[in-house]
Amino acid sequence: MVNQEKAFYDRLAQKGVTRRDFMKFCTFLTATMGLSSSFIPKVAEVFAAPAKRPTVVWLHLGECTGCSEALLRSMYPWIDELVLEVLDVAYHETIMAAAGHQAEEVLHEAVQKNKGKFICVVEGAVATKYNGGYGKVGGKSFLQIAKEICPQAAGVICIGSCSAFGNIPAAKPNPGGYKGVGEALGIKTVNIAGCPPNPINFVGTVVNYLLLGKLPAVDDLGRPLFAYGQTIHDNCARRGHFENGEFVEEFGSKEAALGYCLYKVGCRGPETYNNCGIVKFNSGCSWPVQAGAPCIGCSQPEFWDKFTPFYQEL
Amino acid sequence: MAERIIVDPITRIEGHLRIEVEVSGGKVVNAWSSGQMFRGIEVILQGRDPRDAHHFVQRSCGVCTYVHSIASVRAVDDAVKVKIPKNARLIRNLLLGAQFQHDHIVHFYHLHALDWVDVVSALKADPAKTAALSDNVSNAPWGGTNYFKNVQQRLKTFVESGQLGPFANAYWGHPAYKLPPEANLLAAAHYIEALRLQAKAARMHAIFGGKNPHPQSLVAGGVTCAADLTAERIAEFLYITKETHEFVKNVYIPDLLAVASFYKDWGGIGRTTNFLAWGDFPLTEKEPESLFMPRGVIFKRNLEKPIMADPGKVTEHVARSWYEGTQARHPYQGETKPFAGDPKYDTDAKDGRYSWLKAPRYEGEPCEVGPLAHVLVGYAYGQKEWKQPVDHVLKTLNIPAEALFSTLGRTAARGIETLVIGEAMQGWVMELVENIKKGDTQTYEPFEMPDKAQGVGLNDVPRGALGHWIVIENKKIKNYQYVVPSTWNLAPRCAAGKLSPVEEALIGTPIADPKRPLEILRTVHSYDPCIACAVHVIDPDSNEVYKVRAA
């Protein structure tokens, strides 16, 4: 363990990441997860030296790959750390080298070997109309695939609002009969909502599993409370302007340049549960409200129908 | 004896693609490309607020993020007749440029490289020799024997764990892999470096767009990021632009040339005939005159003189797709009656249908779109920003211009345009600075939504020519239609039985081992397919006919 740890910090150092930076990340992640600071060393351990990496089977159904792309942007830990040293990403169509029947073999072997133990991550909604005829991989419908793989997993994590709630393909009139995985299969899933979600919330959920052996506590929509426990509005940096009655009423205005509250140009922050304003995207770079764009409420079910037209006050 | 091979799923792409080929005498003699999913975003858009459309269409794809958002706001700008301010034009261009930088790096290293690079062979490399090779071919900031020793050790630990993850069961050891172990180790090291670089590069979108994927700051009339036109935000953007460009110049291009030098025979494989570019990056209000990436069509590989492209000459065919009817139509009069039911995949019958993609044609001809089309059109116009790097690549590899119309040319063109656009972006950032210095901080132009209007947005994005058309009635979306790059490239046959670019390109491809068709992946991946983008428009319940007319 000591040696492995040393090797781990050497590797970090080589990338220009100091031990201090790394501990800072672990502190940040631990806080994001809502755990007490006594967990920080344990969080560090999870990244330093897992004995056998837990197997992840990542299914792509009716989706746009935006959630996978979001995870690729993870900087602490880097995505290569996640893939090479933390997790065993046995099946993931966007990054895997194998294709065709060789890919199918990998999927079935991973499921067989790790029955009841692997984490199934689902990206994308399930087409249910016409026997699932509107979406297929290897000749099998998304519905068949989800039915076959999901129940064999230790747990199902839905990454993104599509697998969580159906999202855009399920927006009215929902031509393909798309549904979230939980609804389509009648199972309980952990839902990392967002379009796409912040990768830190996925990483936090996985670390929770590795650390405590269970998936995190969730709200009534299956969303981890550590990330989705409060509204955007609760923690918005522009909240002070809201309280002072200082609003942007037109894009490009003087008020917009001053960073006033976006409520009157349609911000859905008061109705939306997520931690965007706290953790921000692309490793703390920004988030939509900071860029002057009203929140569209992408972590709420049916936001495409319930929150539109977007640019109108709630 | 002819043999059929089906590769499904095609991995390392966006979306769900199935490729079927017929092999005879060790070569592909026939090919079929099939899109396997649709969701129907265009139908979902009907009756909604036109200003909302860009949020919806951006969800066509998270890999080609941003591009549908900009295409959509441009179509609405055109419909409502609003002229966006200079700052908005510059920021939109910068965000599009950032998308090219990010997207192409990820494609080369993470989606395409494993078709040419044998990671397992890297374990046998001599780290000292790899370091020497690295010094010789590239200007990468990392190197040295210890660096490569560490990378190799990391790969070894990974392989010895027995948990091979994304590298399991691939075509390692295939005879079509030609790189020596040291070059494989070099490429594997840069695969990892590029993973980190892309995460940084994506921050360009976050700075002016709030996040990536799916930046949120575009609106019809301009951009929302008025509060971000500050010195520190712009400097941060410029710094990442430079860092990314340094990587492209010193690592991506040298890697591309080094790998290509072992695969020059691919200059004769994966060949296509016609090329179309709408062009993009308006440098002034005038389009298409001021487009940095020019607009044009090239027929029959004629590089003498491109023809100005006219969106009026586009038709979409459905004769071999899962839609009712056989009539080819202009997208403005396009009608879409998808089969209501589980579609039958039929590549055998002469009129069999086998894909959710329609087949777009220009004057009845299939046209390749994307990096190769961009580069060829710029080259044929003789524009020096485009011509010089192409000539440099041809000279370095010692291949004729004729070799450009190929899988090798397509992959090289992607690198070339990343370089050319990255070079220009730094000037655009400075233009933004100068404009703000002059006191112009306008980012948005207000407009009234008309009761009735129509508009078009023509764009050229990392995967190629992209057009969005919108029809507005009662201030709502009456119709929305988009013709997308991967639809051009990965379509099925048309009513006239003409093959799509990828189908044409696959024919003649050598197949060393039909059970491990690595060579198919090379050509298919050279198009960087995005299938979620490529399939749209449906209403299975009403079988309603959708008509979209141009501005």
mmCIF file of N, CA, C and O in Angstrom, chain B residues 8 30 147 151 294 330 438:
data_model
loop_
_atom_site.group_PDB
_atom_site.id
_atom_site.type_symbol
_atom_site.label_atom_id
_atom_site.label_comp_id
_atom_site.label_asym_id
_atom_site.label_seq_id
_atom_site.Cartn_x
_atom_site.Cartn_y
_atom_site.Cartn_z
ATOM 1 N N ASP B 8 -21.489 -4.225 -36.350
ATOM 2 C CA ASP B 8 -22.544 -3.529 -35.606
ATOM 3 C C ASP B 8 -22.430 -3.973 -34.157
ATOM 4 O O ASP B 8 -22.613 -5.151 -33.896
ATOM 5 N N ASN B 30 -18.844 -4.553 -52.257
ATOM 6 C CA ASN B 30 -20.106 -3.835 -52.096
ATOM 7 C C ASN B 30 -20.256 -3.421 -50.635
ATOM 8 O O ASN B 30 -19.661 -4.066 -49.761
ATOM 9 N N TYR B 147 10.358 9.353 -19.243
ATOM 10 C CA TYR B 147 8.948 9.635 -19.532
ATOM 11 C C TYR B 147 8.310 8.415 -20.210
ATOM 12 O O TYR B 147 7.254 7.932 -19.796
ATOM 13 N N VAL B 151 5.350 5.728 -18.976
ATOM 14 C CA VAL B 151 4.118 5.458 -19.729
ATOM 15 C C VAL B 151 3.991 3.958 -19.983
ATOM 16 O O VAL B 151 2.930 3.355 -19.791
ATOM 17 N N PRO B 294 -13.939 28.760 -47.342
ATOM 18 C CA PRO B 294 -14.786 29.156 -48.474
ATOM 19 C C PRO B 294 -15.859 28.131 -48.857
ATOM 20 O O PRO B 294 -15.760 26.956 -48.520
ATOM 21 N N HIS B 330 -36.507 18.391 -52.831
ATOM 22 C CA HIS B 330 -35.719 19.461 -52.245
ATOM 23 C C HIS B 330 -36.105 19.556 -50.762
ATOM 24 O O HIS B 330 -37.260 19.388 -50.421
ATOM 25 N N LYS B 438 -12.053 50.041 -28.522
ATOM 26 C CA LYS B 438 -12.647 51.197 -29.208
ATOM 27 C C LYS B 438 -13.939 51.664 -28.542
ATOM 28 O O LYS B 438 -14.533 52.660 -28.943
#
